[in-house]
PDB file of C-alpha atoms in Angstrom:
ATOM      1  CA  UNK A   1     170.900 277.786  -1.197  1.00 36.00           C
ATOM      2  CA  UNK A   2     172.379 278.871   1.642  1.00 36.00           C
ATOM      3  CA  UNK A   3     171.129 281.855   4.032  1.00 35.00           C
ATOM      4  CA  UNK A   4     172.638 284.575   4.139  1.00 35.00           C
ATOM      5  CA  UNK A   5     174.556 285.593   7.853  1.00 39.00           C
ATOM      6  CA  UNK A   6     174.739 288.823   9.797  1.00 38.00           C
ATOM      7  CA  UNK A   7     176.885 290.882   9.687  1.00 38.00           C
ATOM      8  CA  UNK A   8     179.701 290.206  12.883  1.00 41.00           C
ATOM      9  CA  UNK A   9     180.024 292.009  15.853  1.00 37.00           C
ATOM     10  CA  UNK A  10     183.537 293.328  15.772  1.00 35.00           C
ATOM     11  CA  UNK A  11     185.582 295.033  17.521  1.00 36.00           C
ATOM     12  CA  UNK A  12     189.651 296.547  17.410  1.00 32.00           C
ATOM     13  CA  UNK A  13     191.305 293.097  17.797  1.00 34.00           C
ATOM     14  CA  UNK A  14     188.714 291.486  15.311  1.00 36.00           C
ATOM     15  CA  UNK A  15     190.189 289.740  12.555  1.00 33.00           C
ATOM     16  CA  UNK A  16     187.267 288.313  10.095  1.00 36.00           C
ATOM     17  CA  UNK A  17     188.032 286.707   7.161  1.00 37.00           C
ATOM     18  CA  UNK A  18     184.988 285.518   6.004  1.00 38.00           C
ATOM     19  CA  UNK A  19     181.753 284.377   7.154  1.00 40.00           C
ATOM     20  CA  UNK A  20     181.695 280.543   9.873  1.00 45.00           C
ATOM     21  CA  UNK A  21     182.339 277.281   8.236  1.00 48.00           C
ATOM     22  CA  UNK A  22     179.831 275.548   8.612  1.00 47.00           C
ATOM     23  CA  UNK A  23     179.544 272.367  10.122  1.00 53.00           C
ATOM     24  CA  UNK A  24     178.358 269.509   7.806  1.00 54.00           C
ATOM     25  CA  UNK A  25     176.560 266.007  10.218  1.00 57.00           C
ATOM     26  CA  UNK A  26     179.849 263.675   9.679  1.00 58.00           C
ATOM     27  CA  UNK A  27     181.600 266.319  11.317  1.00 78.00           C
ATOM     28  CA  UNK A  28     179.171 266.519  14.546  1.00 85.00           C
ATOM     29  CA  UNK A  29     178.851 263.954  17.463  1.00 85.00           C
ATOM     30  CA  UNK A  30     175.563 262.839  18.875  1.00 82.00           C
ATOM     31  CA  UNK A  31     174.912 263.585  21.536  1.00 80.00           C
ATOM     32  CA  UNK A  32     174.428 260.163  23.292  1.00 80.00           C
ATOM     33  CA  UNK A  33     177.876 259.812  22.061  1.00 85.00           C
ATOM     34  CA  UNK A  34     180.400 259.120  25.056  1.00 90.00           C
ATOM     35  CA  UNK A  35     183.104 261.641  24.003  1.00 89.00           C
ATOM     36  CA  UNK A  36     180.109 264.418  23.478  1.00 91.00           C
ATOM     37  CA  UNK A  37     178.962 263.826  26.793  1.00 92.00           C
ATOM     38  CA  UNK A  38     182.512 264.160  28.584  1.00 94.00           C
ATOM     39  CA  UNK A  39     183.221 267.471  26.251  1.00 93.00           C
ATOM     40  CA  UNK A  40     180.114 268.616  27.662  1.00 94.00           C
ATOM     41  CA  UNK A  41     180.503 268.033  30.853  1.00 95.00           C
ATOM     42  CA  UNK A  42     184.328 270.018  30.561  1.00 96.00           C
ATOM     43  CA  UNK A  43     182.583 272.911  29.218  1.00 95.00           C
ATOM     44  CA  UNK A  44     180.104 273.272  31.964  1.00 95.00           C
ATOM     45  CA  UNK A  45     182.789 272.652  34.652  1.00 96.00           C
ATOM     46  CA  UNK A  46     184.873 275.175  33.087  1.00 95.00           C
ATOM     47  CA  UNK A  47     182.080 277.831  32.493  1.00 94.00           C
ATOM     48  CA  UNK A  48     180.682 277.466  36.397  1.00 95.00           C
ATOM     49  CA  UNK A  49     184.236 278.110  37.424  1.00 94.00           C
ATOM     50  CA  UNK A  50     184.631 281.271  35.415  1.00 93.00           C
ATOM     51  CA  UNK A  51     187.884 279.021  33.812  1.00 95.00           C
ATOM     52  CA  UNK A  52     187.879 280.959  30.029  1.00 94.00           C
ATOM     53  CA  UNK A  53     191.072 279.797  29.541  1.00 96.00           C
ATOM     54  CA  UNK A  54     190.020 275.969  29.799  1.00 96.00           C
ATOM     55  CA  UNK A  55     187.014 276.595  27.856  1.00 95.00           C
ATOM     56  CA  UNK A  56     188.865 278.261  24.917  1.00 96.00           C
ATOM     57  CA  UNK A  57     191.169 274.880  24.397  1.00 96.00           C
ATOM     58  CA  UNK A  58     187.072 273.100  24.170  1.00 96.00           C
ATOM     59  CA  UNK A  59     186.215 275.139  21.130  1.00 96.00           C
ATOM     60  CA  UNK A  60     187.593 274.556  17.618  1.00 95.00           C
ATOM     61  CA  UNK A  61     189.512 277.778  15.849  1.00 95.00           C
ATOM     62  CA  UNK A  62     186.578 278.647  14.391  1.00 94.00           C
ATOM     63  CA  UNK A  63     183.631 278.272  16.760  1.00 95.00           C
ATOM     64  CA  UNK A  64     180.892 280.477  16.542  1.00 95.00           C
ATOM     65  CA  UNK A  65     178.894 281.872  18.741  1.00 95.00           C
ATOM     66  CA  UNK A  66     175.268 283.317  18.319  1.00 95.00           C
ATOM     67  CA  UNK A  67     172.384 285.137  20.364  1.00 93.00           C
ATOM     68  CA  UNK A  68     169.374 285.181  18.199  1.00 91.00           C
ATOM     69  CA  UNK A  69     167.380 287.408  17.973  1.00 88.00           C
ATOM     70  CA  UNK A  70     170.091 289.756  18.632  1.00 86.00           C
ATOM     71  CA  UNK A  71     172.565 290.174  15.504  1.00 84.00           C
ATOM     72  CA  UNK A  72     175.827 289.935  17.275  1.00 81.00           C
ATOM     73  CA  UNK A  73     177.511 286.952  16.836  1.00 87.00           C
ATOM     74  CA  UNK A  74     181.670 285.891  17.759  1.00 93.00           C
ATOM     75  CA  UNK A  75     183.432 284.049  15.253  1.00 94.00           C
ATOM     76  CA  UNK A  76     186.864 282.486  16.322  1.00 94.00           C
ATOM     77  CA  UNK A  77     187.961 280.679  19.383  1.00 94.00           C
ATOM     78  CA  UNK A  78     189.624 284.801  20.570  1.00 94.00           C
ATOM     79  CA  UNK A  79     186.428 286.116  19.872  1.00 94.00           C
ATOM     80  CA  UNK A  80     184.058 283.466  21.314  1.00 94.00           C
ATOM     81  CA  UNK A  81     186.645 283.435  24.561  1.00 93.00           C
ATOM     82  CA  UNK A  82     186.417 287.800  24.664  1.00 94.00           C
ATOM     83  CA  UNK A  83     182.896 287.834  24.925  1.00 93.00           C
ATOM     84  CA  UNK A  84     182.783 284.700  27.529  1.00 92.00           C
ATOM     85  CA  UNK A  85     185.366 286.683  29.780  1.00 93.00           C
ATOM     86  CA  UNK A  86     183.077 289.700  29.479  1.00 92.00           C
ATOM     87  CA  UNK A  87     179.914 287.918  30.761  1.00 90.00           C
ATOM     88  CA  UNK A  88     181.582 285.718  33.643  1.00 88.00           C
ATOM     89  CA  UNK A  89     183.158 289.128  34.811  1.00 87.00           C
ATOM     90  CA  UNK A  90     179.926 290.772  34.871  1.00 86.00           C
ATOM     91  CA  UNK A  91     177.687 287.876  36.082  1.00 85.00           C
ATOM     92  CA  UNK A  92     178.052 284.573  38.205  1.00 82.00           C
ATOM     93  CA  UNK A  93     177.896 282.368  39.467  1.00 91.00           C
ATOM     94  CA  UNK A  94     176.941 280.059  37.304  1.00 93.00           C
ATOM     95  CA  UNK A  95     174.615 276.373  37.007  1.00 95.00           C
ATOM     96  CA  UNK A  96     174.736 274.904  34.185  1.00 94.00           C
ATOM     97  CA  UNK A  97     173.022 271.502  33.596  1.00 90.00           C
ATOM     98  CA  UNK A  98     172.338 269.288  30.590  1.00 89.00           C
ATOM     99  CA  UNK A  99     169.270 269.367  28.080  1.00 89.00           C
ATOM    100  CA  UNK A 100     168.114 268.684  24.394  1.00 88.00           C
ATOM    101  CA  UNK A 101     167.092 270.661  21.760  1.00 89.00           C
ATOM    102  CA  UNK A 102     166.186 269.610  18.045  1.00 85.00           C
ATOM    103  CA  UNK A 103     168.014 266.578  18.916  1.00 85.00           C
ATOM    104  CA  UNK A 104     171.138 268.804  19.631  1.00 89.00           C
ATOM    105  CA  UNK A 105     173.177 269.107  23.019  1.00 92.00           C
ATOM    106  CA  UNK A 106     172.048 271.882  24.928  1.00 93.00           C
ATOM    107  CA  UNK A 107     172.612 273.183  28.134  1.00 93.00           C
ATOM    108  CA  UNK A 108     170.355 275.620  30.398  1.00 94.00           C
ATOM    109  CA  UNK A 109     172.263 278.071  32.249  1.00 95.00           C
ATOM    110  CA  UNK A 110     171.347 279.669  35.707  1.00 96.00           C
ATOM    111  CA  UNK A 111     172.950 282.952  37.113  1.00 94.00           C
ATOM    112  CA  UNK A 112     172.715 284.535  40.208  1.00 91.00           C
ATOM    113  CA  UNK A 113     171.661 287.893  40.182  1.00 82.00           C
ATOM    114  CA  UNK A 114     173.491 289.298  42.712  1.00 86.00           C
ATOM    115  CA  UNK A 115     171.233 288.417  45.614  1.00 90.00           C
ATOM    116  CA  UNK A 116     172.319 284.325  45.842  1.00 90.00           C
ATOM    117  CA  UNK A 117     169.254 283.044  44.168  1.00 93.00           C
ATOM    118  CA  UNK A 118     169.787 281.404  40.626  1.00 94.00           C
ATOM    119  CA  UNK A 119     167.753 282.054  38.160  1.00 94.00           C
ATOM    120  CA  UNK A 120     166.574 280.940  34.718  1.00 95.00           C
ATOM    121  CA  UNK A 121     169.430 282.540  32.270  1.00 94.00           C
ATOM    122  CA  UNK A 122     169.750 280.674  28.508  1.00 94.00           C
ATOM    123  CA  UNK A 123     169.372 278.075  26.805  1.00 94.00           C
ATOM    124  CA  UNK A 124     172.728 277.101  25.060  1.00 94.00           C
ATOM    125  CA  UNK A 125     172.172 274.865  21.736  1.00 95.00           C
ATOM    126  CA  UNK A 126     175.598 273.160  20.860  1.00 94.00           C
ATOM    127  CA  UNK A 127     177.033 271.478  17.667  1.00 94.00           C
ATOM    128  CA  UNK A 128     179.801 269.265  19.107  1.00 93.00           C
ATOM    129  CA  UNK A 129     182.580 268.307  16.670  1.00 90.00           C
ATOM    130  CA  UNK A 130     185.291 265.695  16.821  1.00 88.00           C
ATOM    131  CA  UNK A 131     187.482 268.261  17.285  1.00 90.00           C
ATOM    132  CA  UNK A 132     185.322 270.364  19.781  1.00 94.00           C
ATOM    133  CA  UNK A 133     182.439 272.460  20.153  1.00 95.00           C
ATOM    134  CA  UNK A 134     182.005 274.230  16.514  1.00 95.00           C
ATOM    135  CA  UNK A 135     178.819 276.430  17.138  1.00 95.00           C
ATOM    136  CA  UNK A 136     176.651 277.646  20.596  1.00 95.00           C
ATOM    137  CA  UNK A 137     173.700 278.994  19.590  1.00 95.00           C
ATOM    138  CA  UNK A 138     172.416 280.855  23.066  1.00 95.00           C
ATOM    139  CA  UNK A 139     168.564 281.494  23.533  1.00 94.00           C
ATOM    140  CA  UNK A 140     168.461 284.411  26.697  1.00 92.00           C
ATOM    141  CA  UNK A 141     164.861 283.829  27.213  1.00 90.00           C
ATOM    142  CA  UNK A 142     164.060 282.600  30.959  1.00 88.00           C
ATOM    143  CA  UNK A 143     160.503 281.995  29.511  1.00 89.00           C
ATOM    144  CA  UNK A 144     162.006 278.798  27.376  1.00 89.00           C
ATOM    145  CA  UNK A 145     162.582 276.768  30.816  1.00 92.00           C
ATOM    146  CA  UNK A 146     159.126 276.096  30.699  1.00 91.00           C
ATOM    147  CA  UNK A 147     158.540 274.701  27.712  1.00 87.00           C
ATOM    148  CA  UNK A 148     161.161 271.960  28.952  1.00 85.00           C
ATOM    149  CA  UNK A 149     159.997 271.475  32.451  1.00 90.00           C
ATOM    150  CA  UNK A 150     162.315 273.739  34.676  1.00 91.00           C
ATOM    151  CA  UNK A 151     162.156 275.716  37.168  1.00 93.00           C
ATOM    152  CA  UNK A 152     162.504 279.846  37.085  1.00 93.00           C
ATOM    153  CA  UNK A 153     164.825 279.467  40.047  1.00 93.00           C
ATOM    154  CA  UNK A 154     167.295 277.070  41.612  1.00 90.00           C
TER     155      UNK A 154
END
């Protein structure tokens, strides 16, 4: 049975046909898997430079991208890549470094708040696909970097 989804965020260029497909294990990479690892590390070089464009050609055409508990979510390479430009033109810059969660890739992001200190931003869960990262599931709660041994600031 599956559950059911939110409803999308949307906006005027939003073109949703239907709801993610989801991604099924064959399809995902672990992540002690070599070409995981070096897709990761793309997508955090691209996302600390601000480089959209060269995170875009990381996701698959139908990434997805959610913000639980909030019940936005961006479905679609344009979509995901909109809402990314939004946030690095509002915020930055950016850490990013590697962590686990559920056995998943994850990353925890750092931002700087406009006063050069960086401090605890999100948790990003990732399902990595052969053919690129499929789903980011972001957790904006500074208070998780505890539970996995981090510090508040950088």
């Amino acid at each position: 049975m599956e559950t059911p989804r939110p409803a999308p965020y949307t906006s005027s260029a939003a073109h949703i046909t239907g709801p993610p497909v989801a991604e099924t294990e064959d399809d995902l990479l672990e992540s002690d898997d070599p070409a995981c690892r070096e897709l990761l590390d793309r997508y955090v070089a691209a996302f600390e430079k601000a480089d959209v464009d060269a995170l875009e050609r990381l996701l698959r055409e139908d990434a997805v991208l959610e913000m639980p508990p909030f019940l936005s979510w961006f479905s679609g390479r344009e979509e995901f890549g909109r809402f990314i430009r939004w946030v690095c033109a509002r915020r930055g810059p950016w850490r990013m470094a590697p962590a686990r969660a559920n056995g998943q890739p994850a990353l925890v992001a750092y931002a700087d708040g406009g006063d050069g200190v960086l401090r605890a931003h999100s948790l990003q869960v990732l399902a990595i696909g052969k053919d690129g990262i499929a789903r980011n599931v972001v957790f904006g709660s500074p208070a998780l970097f505890a539970v996995f041994g981090l510090p508040a600031r950088l």
